[in-house]
Amino acid sequence: AQRVTQPEKLLSVFKGAPVELKCNYSYSGSPELFWYVQYSRQRLQLLLRHISRESIKGFTADLNKGETSFHLKKPFAQEEDSAMYYCALSGAGGGNKLTFGTGTQLKVEL
Amino acid sequence: DTEVTQTPKHLVMGMTNKKSLKCEQHMGHRAMYWYKQKAKKPPELMFVYSYEKLSINESVPSRFSPECPNSSLLNLHLHALQPEDSALYLCASSQDMSRYSGNTIYFGEGSWLTVV
């Protein structure tokens, strides 16, 4: 079975502070990991995927297979980063099918 | 155009009503999905259509009936729903069901359903 765990429901940081949203996964094969973001009153959208190894809006995430983690990081938080962030996994046997974590609400305070 | 369009945005229905949610995309995608999202919970997969054929049904009750009339449209027919079915219903699409780096899943804004 595949499972995604996001231990923090809410993360509050000050503007300019570093951000780390935690994500751990459980999957026996080779998963694809994603971060999706949902800004207030907007649709769920892809932020980044581990296979692309890119930085989007200053965010990066590295897949650590040893620790089965895919934490999302940004060195300096901006007010516009406030949103709900979901970590998601796509397993090899399920095609392009996503299993989401419970989400972390990021609040960036001035 | 990278949009998935869902209608209606809001729907209130009684437990004996029959209603439908509609989803449309014009990206040429051949995989379309229905997800259900309860308040403060993550989206949960309900159905997947691949090339207009039902590919995945995640043990969803029969009071939810999906339909894919063509490659651009996806419907979710609702009948005899319960109050606990009240949720945000998300439609999504992707190029196909394959797992490869460019095969992004695009989500619609969702339809808020309230069953009274």
Coordinates of N, CA and C in Angstrom, one line a residue:
Chain A
A1 N 0.8 -1.2 0.0 CA 0.0 0.0 0.0 C 0.9 1.2 0.0
Q2 N 0.4 2.3 -0.6 CA 1.1 3.5 -0.6 C 0.5 4.5 0.3
R3 N 1.4 5.3 1.0 CA 0.9 6.2 2.0 C 1.8 7.4 2.0
V4 N 1.2 8.6 2.2 CA 2.0 9.9 2.3 C 1.6 10.5 3.6
T5 N 2.6 10.9 4.4 CA 2.4 11.5 5.7 C 3.0 12.9 5.7
Q6 N 2.1 13.9 6.1 CA 2.6 15.3 6.3 C 2.3 15.5 7.8
P7 N 3.3 15.6 8.6 CA 3.0 15.6 10.1 C 2.5 16.9 10.6
E8 N 2.7 18.0 9.8 CA 2.2 19.3 10.3 C 1.0 19.8 9.6
K9 N -0.1 20.1 10.4 CA -1.3 20.6 9.7 C -1.1 22.1 9.4
L10 N -0.4 22.8 10.3 CA -0.2 24.2 10.1 C 1.2 24.5 10.4
L11 N 1.8 25.4 9.6 CA 3.2 25.8 9.8 C 3.1 27.4 9.6
S12 N 3.5 28.0 10.6 CA 3.5 29.5 10.6 C 5.0 30.0 10.7
V13 N 5.4 30.8 9.8 CA 6.7 31.4 9.8 C 6.6 32.9 9.5
F14 N 7.7 33.6 9.8 CA 7.8 35.0 9.5 C 8.3 35.2 8.1
K15 N 7.9 36.3 7.5 CA 8.5 36.6 6.1 C 10.0 36.7 6.2
G16 N 10.6 36.1 5.2 CA 12.1 36.1 5.2 C 12.7 34.9 5.9
A17 N 11.9 34.2 6.7 CA 12.5 33.0 7.4 C 12.5 31.8 6.5
P18 N 13.4 30.8 6.8 CA 13.4 29.6 5.9 C 12.1 28.8 6.2
V19 N 11.7 28.0 5.2 CA 10.5 27.2 5.3 C 10.9 25.7 4.9
E20 N 10.4 24.8 5.7 CA 10.5 23.4 5.4 C 9.2 22.7 5.7
L21 N 8.6 22.2 4.7 CA 7.3 21.4 4.8 C 7.7 20.0 4.7
K22 N 7.4 19.2 5.7 CA 7.8 17.8 5.7 C 6.8 16.9 5.0
C23 N 7.4 15.9 4.4 CA 6.7 14.8 3.7 C 7.4 13.5 3.8
N24 N 6.8 12.5 4.3 CA 7.4 11.1 4.3 C 6.4 10.2 3.6
Y25 N 6.9 9.2 2.9 CA 6.1 8.3 2.2 C 6.4 6.9 2.5
S26 N 5.4 6.1 2.1 CA 5.6 4.6 2.3 C 5.2 4.0 1.0
Y27 N 6.2 3.3 0.3 CA 5.9 2.7 -0.9 C 7.0 1.7 -1.2
S28 N 6.7 0.5 -1.6 CA 7.7 -0.5 -1.8 C 8.5 -0.4 -3.1
G29 N 8.0 0.2 -4.1 CA 8.6 0.3 -5.4 C 9.3 1.6 -5.6
S30 N 9.3 2.1 -6.8 CA 9.9 3.4 -7.2 C 8.8 4.4 -7.4
P31 N 8.6 5.3 -6.4 CA 7.5 6.2 -6.6 C 7.9 7.5 -7.3
E32 N 6.9 8.2 -7.8 CA 7.1 9.6 -8.2 C 6.5 10.4 -7.2
L33 N 7.2 11.5 -6.7 CA 6.7 12.4 -5.7 C 6.5 13.7 -6.2
F34 N 5.4 14.4 -5.7 CA 5.0 15.7 -6.2 C 4.7 16.6 -5.0
W35 N 4.7 17.9 -5.2 CA 4.1 18.9 -4.3 C 3.1 19.6 -5.1
Y36 N 1.9 19.6 -4.6 CA 0.8 20.5 -5.2 C 0.5 21.6 -4.2
V37 N 0.1 22.7 -4.7 CA -0.3 23.9 -3.9 C -1.7 24.4 -4.2
Q38 N -2.4 24.8 -3.2 CA -3.7 25.4 -3.4 C -3.8 26.7 -2.7
Y39 N -3.7 27.8 -3.5 CA -3.8 29.1 -2.9 C -5.3 29.4 -2.6
S40 N -5.6 30.4 -1.8 CA -6.9 30.6 -1.4 C -7.8 30.9 -2.6
R41 N -8.9 30.1 -2.7 CA -9.9 30.3 -3.7 C -9.4 30.0 -5.1
Q42 N -8.3 29.2 -5.2 CA -7.8 28.8 -6.5 C -7.7 27.3 -6.6
R43 N -7.5 26.8 -7.8 CA -7.5 25.4 -8.0 C -6.2 24.8 -7.5
L44 N -6.2 23.5 -7.3 CA -5.0 22.7 -6.9 C -4.1 22.7 -8.2
Q45 N -2.8 23.0 -8.0 CA -1.9 23.1 -9.1 C -0.6 22.5 -8.7
L46 N 0.1 21.9 -9.7 CA 1.4 21.3 -9.5 C 2.4 22.3 -9.2
L47 N 3.2 22.1 -8.1 CA 4.3 23.1 -7.8 C 5.6 22.5 -8.4
L48 N 5.9 21.3 -8.0 CA 7.1 20.6 -8.6 C 7.0 19.1 -8.4
R49 N 7.8 18.4 -9.1 CA 7.9 16.9 -9.1 C 9.3 16.5 -9.0
H50 N 9.6 15.5 -8.3 CA 11.0 15.1 -7.9 C 11.8 14.8 -9.2
I51 N 11.2 14.3 -10.2 CA 11.9 13.8 -11.3 C 12.5 15.0 -12.1
S52 N 11.9 16.2 -12.0 CA 12.3 17.3 -12.8 C 13.5 18.0 -12.1
R53 N 13.7 17.8 -10.8 CA 14.8 18.4 -10.1 C 14.9 19.9 -10.3
E54 N 13.8 20.6 -10.4 CA 13.8 22.1 -10.7 C 13.4 22.8 -9.5
S55 N 13.6 24.2 -9.5 CA 13.1 25.1 -8.5 C 12.0 25.9 -9.0
I56 N 10.9 25.9 -8.3 CA 9.7 26.7 -8.8 C 9.4 27.7 -7.7
K57 N 9.3 28.9 -8.0 CA 8.9 30.0 -7.0 C 9.9 29.9 -5.8
G58 N 11.1 29.5 -6.1 CA 12.1 29.5 -5.0 C 12.1 28.2 -4.2
F59 N 11.1 27.3 -4.4 CA 10.9 26.1 -3.7 C 11.8 25.0 -4.3
T60 N 12.3 24.1 -3.5 CA 13.0 22.9 -4.0 C 12.6 21.8 -3.1
A61 N 12.7 20.6 -3.7 CA 12.4 19.3 -2.9 C 13.3 18.2 -3.4
D62 N 14.0 17.6 -2.5 CA 14.9 16.5 -2.9 C 14.3 15.2 -2.3
L63 N 14.3 14.2 -3.2 CA 13.8 12.8 -2.8 C 14.9 12.1 -2.1
N64 N 14.7 11.7 -0.8 CA 15.7 11.0 -0.1 C 15.1 9.6 0.1
K65 N 15.6 8.6 -0.7 CA 15.0 7.3 -0.6 C 15.4 6.6 0.7
G66 N 16.5 6.9 1.2 CA 16.9 6.3 2.5 C 16.0 6.6 3.6
E67 N 15.6 7.9 3.7 CA 14.7 8.3 4.7 C 13.2 8.4 4.3
T68 N 13.0 8.0 3.0 CA 11.7 8.0 2.4 C 11.0 9.4 2.7
S69 N 11.7 10.4 2.3 CA 11.2 11.7 2.5 C 11.3 12.6 1.3
F70 N 10.5 13.6 1.2 CA 10.4 14.5 0.1 C 10.0 15.9 0.6
H71 N 10.9 16.4 1.5 CA 10.6 17.7 2.1 C 10.7 18.9 1.2
L72 N 9.8 19.8 1.3 CA 9.7 21.0 0.5 C 10.4 22.2 1.2
K73 N 11.3 22.8 0.6 CA 12.1 23.9 1.2 C 12.1 25.2 0.4
K74 N 12.3 26.3 1.2 CA 12.5 27.6 0.5 C 13.3 28.4 1.5
P75 N 14.4 29.0 1.1 CA 15.2 29.7 2.0 C 14.6 31.0 2.6
F76 N 13.8 31.7 1.9 CA 13.2 32.9 2.4 C 11.7 33.0 2.1
A77 N 10.9 32.9 3.1 CA 9.4 32.8 2.8 C 8.9 34.2 2.4
Q78 N 8.0 34.2 1.5 CA 7.3 35.4 1.1 C 5.8 35.3 1.5
E79 N 5.2 36.5 1.6 CA 3.8 36.5 2.0 C 2.9 35.7 1.1
E80 N 3.2 35.8 -0.2 CA 2.4 35.1 -1.3 C 2.6 33.6 -1.2
D81 N 3.5 33.1 -0.4 CA 3.6 31.6 -0.3 C 2.5 31.0 0.6
S82 N 1.8 31.9 1.3 CA 0.7 31.3 2.2 C -0.3 30.6 1.4
A83 N -0.5 29.3 1.7 CA -1.3 28.4 0.9 C -1.4 27.1 1.6
M84 N -2.2 26.2 1.0 CA -2.2 24.8 1.5 C -1.3 24.0 0.5
Y85 N -0.4 23.2 1.1 CA 0.5 22.4 0.3 C 0.3 20.9 0.6
Y86 N 0.1 20.2 -0.5 CA -0.1 18.8 -0.5 C 1.1 18.0 -1.1
C87 N 1.6 17.1 -0.4 CA 2.6 16.1 -1.0 C 1.8 15.0 -1.6
A88 N 2.2 14.5 -2.7 CA 1.5 13.4 -3.4 C 2.4 12.4 -4.0
L89 N 2.0 11.2 -4.1 CA 2.8 10.1 -4.6 C 2.0 9.4 -5.7
S90 N 2.8 8.9 -6.7 CA 2.2 8.1 -7.8 C 3.0 6.8 -7.8
G91 N 2.4 5.7 -7.6 CA 3.0 4.4 -7.6 C 3.1 3.8 -8.9
A92 N 4.1 2.9 -9.1 CA 4.4 2.3 -10.4 C 3.2 1.4 -10.9
G93 N 2.5 0.8 -10.0 CA 1.5 -0.1 -10.4 C 0.1 0.6 -10.7
G94 N 0.0 1.8 -10.4 CA -1.3 2.5 -10.5 C -1.4 3.4 -11.6
G95 N -0.5 3.5 -12.5 CA -0.6 4.5 -13.6 C -0.4 5.8 -13.0
N96 N -1.0 6.8 -13.7 CA -0.8 8.2 -13.3 C -1.9 8.5 -12.2
K97 N -1.8 7.9 -11.1 CA -2.8 8.0 -10.0 C -2.2 8.5 -8.8
L98 N -2.7 9.6 -8.2 CA -2.1 10.3 -7.1 C -2.7 9.9 -5.8
T99 N -1.8 9.7 -4.8 CA -2.3 9.5 -3.4 C -1.7 10.8 -2.6
F100 N -2.6 11.5 -2.0 CA -2.2 12.8 -1.4 C -2.0 12.6 0.1
G101 N -1.1 13.4 0.7 CA -1.0 13.5 2.1 C -2.1 14.4 2.6
T102 N -2.1 14.6 3.9 CA -3.2 15.4 4.5 C -3.1 16.9 4.4
G103 N -1.9 17.3 3.9 CA -1.7 18.7 3.6 C -1.2 19.5 4.8
T104 N -0.4 20.5 4.5 CA 0.1 21.5 5.5 C -0.3 22.9 5.1
Q105 N -1.0 23.6 6.0 CA -1.3 25.0 5.7 C -0.1 25.9 6.1
L106 N 0.5 26.5 5.1 CA 1.6 27.4 5.4 C 1.1 28.9 5.6
K107 N 1.4 29.5 6.7 CA 1.0 30.9 6.9 C 2.3 31.7 7.1
V108 N 2.5 32.7 6.2 CA 3.7 33.5 6.3 C 3.2 34.8 6.9
E109 N 3.8 35.2 8.0 CA 3.4 36.4 8.7 C 4.4 37.5 8.5
L110 N 3.9 38.7 8.5 CA 4.8 39.9 8.3 C 5.6 40.2 9.6
Chain B
D1 N -4.4 26.7 -23.8 CA -5.5 26.5 -22.9 C -5.1 25.3 -22.0
T2 N -4.8 25.6 -20.7 CA -4.4 24.5 -19.8 C -5.5 24.4 -18.7
E3 N -6.8 24.6 -19.1 CA -7.8 24.7 -18.1 C -8.7 23.4 -18.1
V4 N -9.1 23.0 -16.9 CA -10.2 22.1 -16.8 C -11.3 22.9 -16.2
T5 N -12.5 22.8 -16.9 CA -13.6 23.6 -16.5 C -14.7 22.8 -15.9
Q6 N -15.2 23.1 -14.7 CA -16.2 22.4 -14.1 C -17.5 23.2 -13.8
T7 N -18.6 22.6 -14.1 CA -19.9 23.2 -13.8 C -20.9 22.2 -13.1
P8 N -21.7 22.7 -12.2 CA -21.8 24.0 -11.7 C -20.7 24.2 -10.6
K9 N -20.5 25.4 -10.2 CA -19.5 25.7 -9.1 C -20.1 25.3 -7.8
H10 N -21.4 25.5 -7.6 CA -22.1 25.1 -6.4 C -23.4 24.4 -6.7
L11 N -23.7 23.4 -6.0 CA -24.9 22.6 -6.2 C -25.5 22.2 -4.8
V12 N -26.8 22.5 -4.6 CA -27.5 22.0 -3.4 C -28.5 21.1 -3.9
M13 N -28.6 19.8 -3.4 CA -29.6 18.9 -3.8 C -30.1 18.1 -2.7
G14 N -31.4 17.7 -2.8 CA -32.0 16.9 -1.8 C -31.7 15.4 -2.0
M15 N -31.9 14.6 -1.0 CA -31.5 13.2 -1.1 C -32.3 12.4 -2.1
T16 N -33.4 12.9 -2.6 CA -34.1 12.2 -3.6 C -33.9 12.7 -5.0
N17 N -33.1 13.8 -5.1 CA -32.8 14.4 -6.4 C -31.9 13.6 -7.3
K18 N -31.9 13.9 -8.6 CA -30.9 13.4 -9.6 C -30.3 14.6 -10.2
K19 N -29.0 14.7 -10.1 CA -28.3 15.9 -10.7 C -27.0 15.4 -11.3
S20 N -26.3 16.2 -12.0 CA -25.0 15.9 -12.7 C -24.0 17.0 -12.5
L21 N -22.8 16.6 -12.3 CA -21.6 17.5 -12.4 C -20.9 17.3 -13.7
K22 N -20.5 18.4 -14.3 CA -19.9 18.3 -15.6 C -18.4 18.9 -15.6
C23 N -17.6 18.3 -16.5 CA -16.2 18.6 -16.6 C -15.8 18.6 -18.1
E24 N -15.0 19.6 -18.4 CA -14.6 19.7 -19.8 C -13.1 20.2 -19.9
Q25 N -12.4 19.6 -20.8 CA -11.0 20.0 -21.1 C -10.8 20.0 -22.6
H26 N -10.0 20.9 -23.1 CA -9.7 21.0 -24.5 C -8.2 20.9 -24.7
M27 N -7.5 20.1 -23.9 CA -6.0 20.0 -24.0 C -5.7 18.7 -24.8
G28 N -6.7 18.0 -25.3 CA -6.4 16.8 -26.0 C -6.0 15.6 -25.0
H29 N -6.3 15.8 -23.7 CA -6.0 14.8 -22.8 C -6.9 13.6 -22.9
R30 N -6.3 12.4 -22.7 CA -7.1 11.1 -22.8 C -7.3 10.4 -21.5
A31 N -6.9 11.0 -20.4 CA -7.2 10.5 -19.1 C -7.9 11.6 -18.3
M32 N -9.0 11.2 -17.7 CA -9.8 12.2 -16.9 C -10.2 11.5 -15.6
Y33 N -10.2 12.3 -14.6 CA -10.3 11.8 -13.2 C -11.4 12.6 -12.4
W34 N -12.1 11.9 -11.5 CA -12.9 12.5 -10.5 C -12.3 12.2 -9.1
Y35 N -12.1 13.3 -8.4 CA -11.6 13.2 -7.0 C -12.7 13.9 -6.1
K36 N -12.7 13.4 -4.8 CA -13.6 13.9 -3.8 C -12.8 14.5 -2.7
Q37 N -13.1 15.8 -2.3 CA -12.3 16.4 -1.2 C -13.3 16.9 -0.2
K38 N -13.2 16.3 1.0 CA -14.0 16.8 2.2 C -13.2 18.0 2.8
A39 N -13.9 18.8 3.6 CA -13.3 20.0 4.2 C -12.1 19.6 5.0
K40 N -11.0 20.3 4.7 CA -9.7 20.2 5.4 C -9.1 18.8 5.3
K41 N -9.5 18.1 4.2 CA -8.9 16.7 3.9 C -8.3 16.8 2.5
P42 N -7.4 15.8 2.3 CA -6.8 15.8 0.9 C -7.8 15.2 -0.1
P43 N -7.6 15.4 -1.4 CA -8.4 14.8 -2.4 C -8.3 13.3 -2.4
E44 N -9.4 12.6 -2.6 CA -9.4 11.2 -2.7 C -9.9 10.7 -4.1
L45 N -9.2 9.9 -4.8 CA -9.6 9.4 -6.1 C -10.8 8.6 -6.1
M46 N -11.7 8.9 -7.0 CA -13.0 8.2 -7.2 C -12.9 7.3 -8.4
F47 N -12.7 8.0 -9.6 CA -12.8 7.3 -10.9 C -11.7 7.8 -11.8
V48 N -11.3 6.9 -12.7 CA -10.4 7.4 -13.8 C -10.9 6.8 -15.1
Y49 N -11.0 7.7 -16.1 CA -11.3 7.3 -17.4 C -10.0 7.4 -18.3
S50 N -9.8 6.3 -19.1 CA -8.6 6.4 -20.0 C -9.2 6.1 -21.4
Y51 N -8.9 7.0 -22.3 CA -9.5 6.8 -23.7 C -11.0 6.5 -23.6
E52 N -11.7 7.2 -22.8 CA -13.1 7.2 -22.7 C -13.7 5.9 -22.1
K53 N -12.8 5.1 -21.6 CA -13.2 3.8 -20.9 C -12.9 3.9 -19.4
L54 N -13.8 3.4 -18.6 CA -13.6 3.5 -17.1 C -12.4 2.5 -16.8
S55 N -11.4 3.1 -16.3 CA -10.1 2.4 -16.0 C -10.0 2.0 -14.5
I56 N -10.4 3.0 -13.6 CA -10.3 2.8 -12.2 C -11.6 3.2 -11.5
N57 N -12.1 2.4 -10.7 CA -13.2 2.7 -9.8 C -12.8 2.4 -8.4
E58 N -12.6 3.4 -7.6 CA -12.1 3.1 -6.2 C -13.2 2.8 -5.2
S59 N -13.9 1.7 -5.6 CA -15.0 1.2 -4.7 C -16.0 2.3 -4.3
V60 N -16.4 3.1 -5.3 CA -17.3 4.2 -5.0 C -18.7 3.7 -5.0
P61 N -19.6 4.1 -4.1 CA -21.0 3.7 -4.1 C -21.7 4.0 -5.4
S62 N -22.6 3.1 -5.8 CA -23.3 3.2 -7.1 C -24.2 4.4 -7.2
R63 N -24.4 5.2 -6.1 CA -25.2 6.4 -6.2 C -24.4 7.5 -7.0
F64 N -23.1 7.2 -7.2 CA -22.2 8.1 -8.0 C -22.0 7.3 -9.3
S65 N -22.4 7.9 -10.5 CA -22.2 7.2 -11.7 C -21.5 8.1 -12.7
P66 N -20.3 7.7 -13.1 CA -19.5 8.5 -14.0 C -19.9 8.2 -15.4
E67 N -19.6 9.2 -16.3 CA -19.9 9.0 -17.7 C -18.8 9.8 -18.5
C68 N -18.3 9.2 -19.6 CA -17.4 10.0 -20.4 C -17.9 9.9 -21.9
P69 N -18.7 10.9 -22.2 CA -19.4 10.8 -23.6 C -18.4 11.0 -24.7
N70 N -17.3 11.8 -24.5 CA -16.3 11.9 -25.5 C -15.0 12.3 -24.9
S71 N -14.0 12.5 -25.6 CA -12.6 12.7 -25.1 C -12.5 14.0 -24.3
S72 N -13.4 14.9 -24.5 CA -13.3 16.2 -23.8 C -14.2 16.4 -22.6
L73 N -15.2 15.5 -22.5 CA -16.2 15.7 -21.4 C -16.2 14.5 -20.4
L74 N -16.4 14.9 -19.2 CA -16.6 13.9 -18.1 C -17.7 14.3 -17.3
N75 N -18.7 13.4 -17.0 CA -19.8 13.8 -16.2 C -19.8 12.9 -14.9
L76 N -20.4 13.4 -13.9 CA -20.6 12.6 -12.7 C -22.1 12.7 -12.3
H77 N -22.9 11.6 -12.5 CA -24.3 11.6 -12.2 C -24.5 11.2 -10.8
L78 N -25.4 12.0 -10.2 CA -25.6 11.8 -8.7 C -27.1 11.5 -8.5
H79 N -27.3 10.5 -7.7 CA -28.7 10.0 -7.4 C -28.8 9.4 -6.0
A80 N -29.8 9.9 -5.2 CA -30.0 9.3 -3.9 C -28.8 9.5 -3.0
L81 N -28.2 10.7 -3.0 CA -27.0 10.9 -2.2 C -27.4 11.1 -0.7
Q82 N -26.4 11.0 0.1 CA -26.6 11.2 1.5 C -25.9 12.5 2.0
P83 N -26.3 13.1 3.1 CA -25.6 14.3 3.6 C -24.1 14.2 3.7
E84 N -23.6 13.0 4.0 CA -22.2 12.8 4.2 C -21.4 12.8 2.8
D85 N -22.2 12.9 1.7 CA -21.6 13.0 0.4 C -21.3 14.5 0.1
S86 N -21.7 15.4 0.9 CA -21.4 16.8 0.7 C -19.9 17.0 0.7
A87 N -19.3 17.6 -0.3 CA -17.9 17.8 -0.5 C -17.6 18.6 -1.7
L88 N -16.3 18.8 -1.9 CA -15.8 19.5 -3.2 C -15.5 18.3 -4.1
Y89 N -16.0 18.3 -5.3 CA -15.7 17.3 -6.3 C -14.8 17.9 -7.4
L90 N -13.7 17.3 -7.5 CA -12.6 17.8 -8.4 C -12.5 17.0 -9.6
C91 N -12.5 17.6 -10.8 CA -12.2 16.9 -12.0 C -10.8 17.2 -12.4
A92 N -10.1 16.3 -13.0 CA -8.7 16.5 -13.4 C -8.5 15.8 -14.7
S93 N -7.4 16.2 -15.4 CA -7.1 15.4 -16.6 C -5.6 15.4 -16.8
S94 N -5.1 14.4 -17.6 CA -3.7 14.4 -18.0 C -3.6 13.8 -19.4
Q95 N -2.4 13.8 -19.9 CA -2.2 13.4 -21.3 C -2.7 12.0 -21.5
D96 N -2.3 11.1 -20.6 CA -2.9 9.7 -20.5 C -2.6 9.2 -19.1
M97 N -2.7 7.8 -19.0 CA -2.5 7.2 -17.7 C -1.0 6.9 -17.4
S98 N -0.1 7.2 -18.3 CA 1.3 6.8 -18.2 C 2.0 7.6 -17.1
R99 N 2.9 7.0 -16.5 CA 3.8 7.8 -15.5 C 5.0 8.2 -16.3
Y100 N 5.1 9.4 -16.7 CA 6.4 10.0 -17.2 C 6.4 11.4 -16.8
S101 N 7.6 12.0 -16.9 CA 7.8 13.3 -16.2 C 7.0 14.4 -16.7
G102 N 6.5 14.4 -18.0 CA 5.8 15.5 -18.5 C 4.3 15.3 -18.3
N103 N 3.9 14.2 -17.7 CA 2.4 13.9 -17.7 C 1.8 14.5 -16.5
T104 N 1.6 15.8 -16.5 CA 1.1 16.5 -15.3 C -0.4 16.4 -15.3
I105 N -0.9 16.2 -14.1 CA -2.4 16.2 -13.8 C -2.9 17.6 -13.5
Y106 N -3.8 18.1 -14.3 CA -4.4 19.4 -14.2 C -5.7 19.3 -13.5
F107 N -6.0 20.1 -12.5 CA -7.2 20.1 -11.8 C -8.1 21.2 -12.2
G108 N -9.4 21.0 -12.1 CA -10.4 22.0 -12.2 C -10.6 22.7 -10.8
E109 N -11.4 23.7 -10.8 CA -11.7 24.5 -9.5 C -12.6 23.7 -8.6
G110 N -13.3 22.7 -9.2 CA -14.2 21.9 -8.3 C -15.6 22.4 -8.3
S111 N -16.5 21.5 -7.9 CA -17.9 21.8 -7.7 C -18.3 21.5 -6.3
W112 N -18.7 22.5 -5.6 CA -19.1 22.3 -4.2 C -20.5 21.7 -4.1
L113 N -20.6 20.6 -3.6 CA -21.9 19.9 -3.5 C -22.4 19.8 -2.0
T114 N -23.6 20.2 -1.8 CA -24.3 20.1 -0.5 C -25.5 19.3 -0.7
V115 N -25.6 18.2 0.1 CA -26.8 17.3 0.1 C -27.6 17.6 1.3
V116 N -28.9 18.0 1.1 CA -29.7 18.3 2.3 C -30.8 17.3 2.4

